[in-house]
mmCIF file of C-alpha atoms in Angstrom:
data_model
loop_
_atom_site.group_PDB
_atom_site.id
_atom_site.type_symbol
_atom_site.label_atom_id
_atom_site.label_comp_id
_atom_site.label_asym_id
_atom_site.label_seq_id
_atom_site.Cartn_x
_atom_site.Cartn_y
_atom_site.Cartn_z
ATOM 1 C CA MET A 1 0.000 0.000 0.000
ATOM 2 C CA ALA A 2 1.383 3.405 -1.017
ATOM 3 C CA ALA A 3 2.271 5.868 1.700
ATOM 4 C CA VAL A 4 -0.112 8.725 2.457
ATOM 5 C CA ILE A 5 1.422 11.974 1.252
ATOM 6 C CA LEU A 6 1.645 14.595 4.002
ATOM 7 C CA ASP A 7 0.401 17.469 1.853
ATOM 8 C CA GLY A 8 1.571 20.690 3.454
ATOM 9 C CA ASP A 9 0.394 22.865 0.557
ATOM 10 C CA THR A 10 -3.258 22.007 1.108
ATOM 11 C CA LEU A 11 -2.988 22.324 4.885
ATOM 12 C CA ALA A 12 -1.192 25.677 4.586
ATOM 13 C CA ALA A 13 -4.018 26.984 2.395
ATOM 14 C CA LYS A 14 -6.485 25.966 5.115
ATOM 15 C CA TRP A 15 -4.433 27.706 7.810
ATOM 16 C CA LEU A 16 -4.235 30.870 5.706
ATOM 17 C CA ASP A 17 -8.024 30.863 5.237
ATOM 18 C CA GLU A 18 -8.442 30.611 9.006
ATOM 19 C CA LEU A 19 -5.943 33.417 9.516
ATOM 20 C CA LYS A 20 -7.748 35.593 6.987
ATOM 21 C CA ARG A 21 -10.867 35.355 9.126
ATOM 22 C CA ASP A 22 -8.832 36.119 12.267
ATOM 23 C CA VAL A 23 -7.303 39.191 10.613
ATOM 24 C CA ALA A 24 -10.747 40.407 9.539
ATOM 25 C CA ALA A 25 -12.020 39.986 13.106
ATOM 26 C CA LEU A 26 -9.073 41.987 14.430
ATOM 27 C CA ALA A 27 -9.712 44.704 11.838
ATOM 28 C CA ALA A 28 -13.271 45.009 13.162
ATOM 29 C CA GLU A 29 -11.685 45.819 16.538
ATOM 30 C CA GLY A 30 -9.412 48.420 14.971
ATOM 31 C CA ILE A 31 -6.322 46.189 15.089
ATOM 32 C CA GLU A 32 -4.199 45.858 11.945
ATOM 33 C CA PRO A 33 -1.453 43.227 12.260
ATOM 34 C CA ARG A 34 1.783 44.314 10.584
ATOM 35 C CA LEU A 35 4.967 42.434 9.686
ATOM 36 C CA ALA A 36 8.322 44.017 8.849
ATOM 37 C CA THR A 37 11.159 42.096 7.217
ATOM 38 C CA ILE A 38 14.751 43.181 6.689
ATOM 39 C CA LEU A 39 16.900 41.530 4.033
ATOM 40 C CA VAL A 40 20.588 42.426 3.864
ATOM 41 C CA GLY A 41 22.404 41.854 0.584
ATOM 42 C CA GLU A 42 21.529 39.660 -2.389
ATOM 43 C CA ASN A 43 20.653 36.033 -1.700
ATOM 44 C CA ASP A 44 18.368 34.263 -4.156
ATOM 45 C CA ALA A 45 16.942 31.793 -1.643
ATOM 46 C CA SER A 46 16.337 34.494 0.974
ATOM 47 C CA ASN A 47 14.797 36.816 -1.590
ATOM 48 C CA SER A 48 12.423 34.094 -2.757
ATOM 49 C CA TYR A 49 11.406 33.279 0.812
ATOM 50 C CA ILE A 50 10.826 36.946 1.670
ATOM 51 C CA LEU A 51 8.666 37.463 -1.412
ATOM 52 C CA ARG A 52 6.533 34.447 -0.470
ATOM 53 C CA LYS A 53 6.083 35.799 3.056
ATOM 54 C CA HIS A 54 4.814 39.117 1.749
ATOM 55 C CA ALA A 55 2.549 37.404 -0.774
ATOM 56 C CA ASP A 56 1.010 35.403 2.087
ATOM 57 C CA CYS A 57 0.538 38.625 4.065
ATOM 58 C CA ALA A 58 -1.251 40.268 1.142
ATOM 59 C CA GLN A 59 -3.463 37.209 0.684
ATOM 60 C CA ILE A 60 -4.847 37.311 4.220
ATOM 61 C CA GLY A 61 -4.833 41.071 4.832
ATOM 62 C CA ILE A 62 -1.721 41.536 6.978
ATOM 63 C CA ALA A 63 0.128 44.785 6.260
ATOM 64 C CA SER A 64 3.837 44.327 5.615
ATOM 65 C CA ASP A 65 7.041 46.269 5.048
ATOM 66 C CA ASP A 66 9.802 44.786 2.881
ATOM 67 C CA ILE A 67 13.086 46.521 3.776
ATOM 68 C CA ARG A 68 16.177 45.860 1.635
ATOM 69 C CA LEU A 69 19.653 46.925 2.742
ATOM 70 C CA PRO A 70 22.914 46.639 0.775
ATOM 71 C CA ALA A 71 25.357 43.862 1.614
ATOM 72 C CA ASP A 72 27.952 46.362 2.827
ATOM 73 C CA VAL A 73 25.629 48.116 5.270
ATOM 74 C CA SER A 74 27.196 48.414 8.715
ATOM 75 C CA GLU A 75 25.981 46.310 11.608
ATOM 76 C CA ARG A 76 25.334 49.526 13.500
ATOM 77 C CA ALA A 77 23.023 50.777 10.756
ATOM 78 C CA LEU A 78 21.154 47.461 10.728
ATOM 79 C CA LEU A 79 20.749 47.524 14.500
ATOM 80 C CA ASP A 80 19.441 51.080 14.267
ATOM 81 C CA ARG A 81 16.792 49.928 11.804
ATOM 82 C CA VAL A 82 15.869 47.051 14.129
ATOM 83 C CA ARG A 83 15.490 49.438 17.088
ATOM 84 C CA ARG A 84 13.232 51.712 15.066
ATOM 85 C CA PHE A 85 10.923 48.811 14.286
ATOM 86 C CA ASN A 86 11.076 47.680 17.917
ATOM 87 C CA ASP A 87 9.790 51.109 18.947
ATOM 88 C CA ASP A 88 7.149 51.332 16.208
ATOM 89 C CA LYS A 89 3.842 50.402 17.835
ATOM 90 C CA THR A 90 2.238 49.749 14.443
ATOM 91 C CA VAL A 91 4.661 46.858 13.775
ATOM 92 C CA ASP A 92 3.764 43.574 15.496
ATOM 93 C CA GLY A 93 6.267 41.193 13.918
ATOM 94 C CA LEU A 94 9.884 41.714 12.878
ATOM 95 C CA ILE A 95 12.242 39.431 10.975
ATOM 96 C CA VAL A 96 15.873 39.921 10.029
ATOM 97 C CA GLN A 97 16.330 37.325 7.308
ATOM 98 C CA LEU A 98 19.297 34.983 7.695
ATOM 99 C CA PRO A 99 22.029 34.443 6.660
ATOM 100 C CA LEU A 100 23.636 37.824 7.260
ATOM 101 C CA PRO A 101 26.880 39.024 5.631
ATOM 102 C CA LYS A 102 30.078 37.748 7.256
ATOM 103 C CA HIS A 103 30.976 41.122 8.762
ATOM 104 C CA MET A 104 27.905 40.984 11.023
ATOM 105 C CA ASP A 105 27.436 39.137 14.314
ATOM 106 C CA THR A 106 24.233 37.161 13.808
ATOM 107 C CA THR A 107 23.750 36.585 17.540
ATOM 108 C CA SER A 108 23.964 40.317 18.324
ATOM 109 C CA VAL A 109 21.413 41.128 15.643
ATOM 110 C CA GLN A 110 18.996 38.433 16.796
ATOM 111 C CA MET A 111 19.375 39.562 20.408
ATOM 112 C CA ALA A 112 18.465 43.104 19.360
ATOM 113 C CA LEU A 113 14.942 42.100 18.314
ATOM 114 C CA LYS A 114 12.218 42.792 20.823
ATOM 115 C CA PRO A 115 11.100 39.312 21.999
ATOM 116 C CA ALA A 116 7.416 40.215 21.690
ATOM 117 C CA LYS A 117 7.988 40.961 17.987
ATOM 118 C CA ASP A 118 10.260 37.979 17.283
ATOM 119 C CA VAL A 119 7.768 36.059 15.137
ATOM 120 C CA ASP A 120 10.450 33.525 14.136
ATOM 121 C CA GLY A 121 10.340 32.465 17.796
ATOM 122 C CA LEU A 122 14.124 32.196 18.042
ATOM 123 C CA HIS A 123 15.052 34.988 20.467
ATOM 124 C CA PRO A 124 16.643 33.559 23.642
ATOM 125 C CA VAL A 125 13.708 34.902 25.673
ATOM 126 C CA ASN A 126 11.221 32.991 23.523
ATOM 127 C CA LEU A 127 13.366 29.862 23.521
ATOM 128 C CA GLY A 128 13.609 30.163 27.307
ATOM 129 C CA ALA A 129 9.823 30.302 27.497
ATOM 130 C CA LEU A 130 9.722 27.152 25.370
ATOM 131 C CA ILE A 131 12.088 25.355 27.749
ATOM 132 C CA ASN A 132 9.995 26.412 30.743
ATOM 133 C CA GLY A 133 6.697 25.576 29.058
ATOM 134 C CA ALA A 134 5.636 29.207 29.456
ATOM 135 C CA PRO A 135 3.534 31.102 26.898
ATOM 136 C CA GLY A 136 5.495 32.669 24.068
ATOM 137 C CA LEU A 137 6.067 32.786 20.332
ATOM 138 C CA ARG A 138 7.115 29.319 19.163
ATOM 139 C CA PRO A 139 9.623 28.513 16.389
ATOM 140 C CA CYS A 140 7.821 28.259 13.068
ATOM 141 C CA THR A 141 9.162 25.105 11.435
ATOM 142 C CA PRO A 142 8.736 22.879 14.525
ATOM 143 C CA SER A 143 5.177 24.228 14.862
ATOM 144 C CA ALA A 144 4.584 23.411 11.195
ATOM 145 C CA ILE A 145 5.856 19.834 11.568
ATOM 146 C CA ILE A 146 3.721 19.067 14.608
ATOM 147 C CA GLY A 147 0.684 20.668 12.960
ATOM 148 C CA LEU A 148 1.207 18.601 9.805
ATOM 149 C CA LEU A 149 1.452 15.306 11.695
ATOM 150 C CA ARG A 150 -1.622 16.098 13.785
ATOM 151 C CA ALA A 151 -3.658 17.111 10.735
ATOM 152 C CA TYR A 152 -3.089 13.669 9.213
ATOM 153 C CA GLY A 153 -3.888 11.844 12.425
ATOM 154 C CA VAL A 154 -0.358 10.587 13.049
ATOM 155 C CA PRO A 155 -0.239 9.629 16.754
ATOM 156 C CA LEU A 156 2.354 11.516 18.777
ATOM 157 C CA ALA A 157 1.671 10.799 22.460
ATOM 158 C CA GLY A 158 3.954 8.066 23.700
ATOM 159 C CA ARG A 159 5.514 7.557 20.266
ATOM 160 C CA HIS A 160 9.240 7.471 19.580
ATOM 161 C CA VAL A 161 10.395 10.274 17.291
ATOM 162 C CA ALA A 162 13.874 10.343 15.751
ATOM 163 C CA ILE A 163 15.012 13.832 14.721
ATOM 164 C CA ILE A 164 18.059 13.973 12.474
ATOM 165 C CA GLY A 165 19.746 17.354 12.870
ATOM 166 C CA ARG A 166 20.284 19.434 16.005
ATOM 167 C CA GLY A 167 20.110 22.924 14.487
ATOM 168 C CA LEU A 168 18.494 25.873 16.232
ATOM 169 C CA LEU A 169 15.884 26.386 13.512
ATOM 170 C CA VAL A 170 14.395 22.889 13.690
ATOM 171 C CA GLY A 171 16.029 20.072 15.627
ATOM 172 C CA ARG A 172 16.588 21.442 19.110
ATOM 173 C CA PRO A 173 13.308 23.378 19.504
ATOM 174 C CA LEU A 174 11.345 20.548 17.862
ATOM 175 C CA ALA A 175 12.667 18.060 20.410
ATOM 176 C CA LEU A 176 11.532 20.348 23.235
ATOM 177 C CA MET A 177 8.087 20.890 21.718
ATOM 178 C CA LEU A 178 7.554 17.165 21.158
ATOM 179 C CA ALA A 179 8.514 16.406 24.758
ATOM 180 C CA HIS A 180 6.048 18.910 26.230
ATOM 181 C CA ALA A 181 3.117 17.383 28.085
ATOM 182 C CA GLU A 182 0.551 18.574 25.531
ATOM 183 C CA VAL A 183 2.316 16.509 22.847
ATOM 184 C CA ASN A 184 3.931 13.872 25.083
ATOM 185 C CA ALA A 185 6.112 12.240 22.441
ATOM 186 C CA ILE A 186 9.494 10.634 23.139
ATOM 187 C CA PRO A 187 12.080 12.443 20.985
ATOM 188 C CA THR A 188 15.640 11.371 20.239
ATOM 189 C CA LEU A 189 17.908 14.051 18.770
ATOM 190 C CA LEU A 190 20.431 12.571 16.334
ATOM 191 C CA HIS A 191 23.505 14.186 14.804
ATOM 192 C CA ARG A 192 26.937 13.379 13.371
ATOM 193 C CA GLY A 193 28.055 11.995 16.709
ATOM 194 C CA ALA A 194 25.570 9.128 16.502
ATOM 195 C CA PRO A 195 27.512 5.956 15.556
ATOM 196 C CA ASP A 196 24.531 4.360 13.786
ATOM 197 C CA ILE A 197 21.614 6.620 12.924
ATOM 198 C CA GLY A 198 19.767 3.804 11.173
ATOM 199 C CA ALA A 199 19.737 1.660 14.312
ATOM 200 C CA ILE A 200 17.635 4.333 16.023
ATOM 201 C CA THR A 201 15.435 5.371 13.089
ATOM 202 C CA ARG A 202 14.465 1.728 12.476
ATOM 203 C CA GLU A 203 13.047 1.599 16.014
ATOM 204 C CA SER A 204 11.166 4.906 15.718
ATOM 205 C CA ASP A 205 7.511 5.520 14.957
ATOM 206 C CA ILE A 206 8.287 8.881 13.348
ATOM 207 C CA VAL A 207 11.446 10.054 11.585
ATOM 208 C CA ILE A 208 12.068 13.754 10.942
ATOM 209 C CA ALA A 209 15.079 14.634 8.804
ATOM 210 C CA ALA A 210 16.360 18.206 9.132
ATOM 211 C CA ALA A 211 19.993 17.596 8.261
ATOM 212 C CA GLY A 212 20.311 19.183 4.825
ATOM 213 C CA ALA A 213 22.020 15.989 3.623
ATOM 214 C CA ALA A 214 20.722 14.545 0.374
ATOM 215 C CA GLU A 215 18.751 11.303 0.842
ATOM 216 C CA ILE A 216 20.196 10.678 4.285
ATOM 217 C CA VAL A 217 17.073 8.643 5.128
ATOM 218 C CA ARG A 218 16.642 5.528 2.970
ATOM 219 C CA ALA A 219 14.030 2.779 3.007
ATOM 220 C CA ASP A 220 16.297 0.380 4.914
ATOM 221 C CA MET A 221 16.465 2.924 7.757
ATOM 222 C CA VAL A 222 12.694 3.175 8.221
ATOM 223 C CA ARG A 223 10.408 0.996 10.276
ATOM 224 C CA PRO A 224 7.492 -0.317 8.175
ATOM 225 C CA GLY A 225 4.438 1.850 8.820
ATOM 226 C CA ALA A 226 6.401 4.799 10.212
ATOM 227 C CA ALA A 227 5.722 8.449 9.395
ATOM 228 C CA VAL A 228 8.639 10.245 7.730
ATOM 229 C CA VAL A 229 9.003 14.021 7.400
ATOM 230 C CA GLY A 230 11.678 15.605 5.233
ATOM 231 C CA VAL A 231 12.665 19.151 6.166
ATOM 232 C CA GLY A 232 16.227 19.569 4.933
ATOM 233 C CA ILE A 233 17.096 20.115 1.283
ATOM 234 C CA THR A 234 20.269 20.329 -0.767
ATOM 235 C CA TYR A 235 20.991 20.980 -4.432
ATOM 236 C CA ARG A 236 22.500 18.455 -6.808
ATOM 237 C CA ASP A 237 23.378 19.715 -10.297
ATOM 238 C CA GLY A 238 20.926 22.562 -9.805
ATOM 239 C CA THR A 239 18.093 20.259 -8.712
ATOM 240 C CA MET A 240 16.582 20.371 -5.217
ATOM 241 C CA VAL A 241 17.073 17.083 -3.343
ATOM 242 C CA SER A 242 15.243 16.073 -0.178
ATOM 243 C CA ASP A 243 16.734 14.507 2.938
ATOM 244 C CA ILE A 244 14.294 11.647 2.189
ATOM 245 C CA ALA A 245 15.125 9.141 -0.557
ATOM 246 C CA ASP A 246 12.411 8.131 -3.032
ATOM 247 C CA ASP A 247 12.281 4.528 -1.831
ATOM 248 C CA VAL A 248 11.112 5.566 1.656
ATOM 249 C CA ALA A 249 7.540 5.872 0.325
ATOM 250 C CA LYS A 250 7.529 2.106 -0.278
ATOM 251 C CA VAL A 251 7.995 1.410 3.439
ATOM 252 C CA ALA A 252 6.458 4.321 5.361
ATOM 253 C CA SER A 253 2.745 4.834 5.991
ATOM 254 C CA PHE A 254 3.097 8.624 5.831
ATOM 255 C CA VAL A 255 5.731 10.641 3.992
ATOM 256 C CA THR A 256 6.234 14.215 2.872
ATOM 257 C CA PRO A 257 6.685 15.003 -0.843
ATOM 258 C CA HIS A 258 10.046 16.274 -2.064
ATOM 259 C CA HIS A 259 8.795 19.839 -2.418
ATOM 260 C CA GLY A 260 6.143 22.107 -0.953
ATOM 261 C CA SER A 261 5.170 20.512 2.325
ATOM 262 C CA VAL A 262 6.852 21.928 5.428
ATOM 263 C CA GLY A 263 7.889 25.236 3.782
ATOM 264 C CA PRO A 264 4.376 26.623 3.166
ATOM 265 C CA LEU A 265 3.332 25.559 6.669
ATOM 266 C CA THR A 266 6.371 27.292 8.148
ATOM 267 C CA ARG A 267 5.281 30.554 6.528
ATOM 268 C CA ALA A 268 1.715 30.034 7.750
ATOM 269 C CA SER A 269 3.049 29.405 11.269
ATOM 270 C CA LEU A 270 4.972 32.657 11.012
ATOM 271 C CA LEU A 271 1.772 34.552 10.215
ATOM 272 C CA ARG A 272 0.028 32.816 13.111
ATOM 273 C CA ASN A 273 2.741 34.315 15.300
ATOM 274 C CA VAL A 274 2.176 37.764 13.755
ATOM 275 C CA VAL A 275 -1.545 37.577 14.558
ATOM 276 C CA ALA A 276 -0.810 36.338 18.095
ATOM 277 C CA ALA A 277 1.698 39.174 18.612
ATOM 278 C CA ALA A 278 -0.848 41.721 17.395
ATOM 279 C CA ARG A 279 -3.450 40.457 19.854
ATOM 280 C CA ALA A 280 -0.957 40.489 22.732
ATOM 281 C CA ALA A 281 0.235 44.013 21.895
ATOM 282 C CA ARG A 282 -3.250 45.492 22.064
#
């Protein structure tokens, strides 16, 4: 039996429709959610992602500002722009798109964001709230992954989840979110130090690959009937390649497609954070 495709595109469209109604309800109260993004330099992938974010905003009625700065802008000038948005009461969400040019300290820039406007959910204050189980803006991609699995009825409570990749954007916060009582899964965080990744993934009910390593998860590494989510991508001869090999679909019960699953949901999760920040600010 073929694996069920975890279709993030369709689910993201549903989330955006729900958000459009939320934004309209806020507008009736005189509240207009607003997102500001800052992109430094020329990066094709970042530019594409930023444009999609603003298209999503326009679709559901969120106002947005798309700020572009040259690659040689000083860190001081960037931080000044961040502070101005922090102080602007009409702006609810603020993103400084990564990666930044090498002459900038990424940590200093991220720390400069006001936590209440950090709709990526990656400021240390928001990550601290995640660790403590306190309310706060949650990281977008982990939220997207959990939402996708729940939407397709994949059981999480008490299930073993192998996460490949310990990055700050996905792996580490996802492990924390899965372990929280409201999800109650049993996560294992895997990385290059694991002597045999396959030995653990074969015993897992769910495998989530966020390594950015082409086809790192193969069919012989997956337990029959497992759910498999591919997050990481790489490029091979100009073609996008998933962390999940094609043959995984022959073994798994649920699997993400190579393109357009977690990404659209990540952007929708971001806009959920913008709406939540707007409510909290008023």
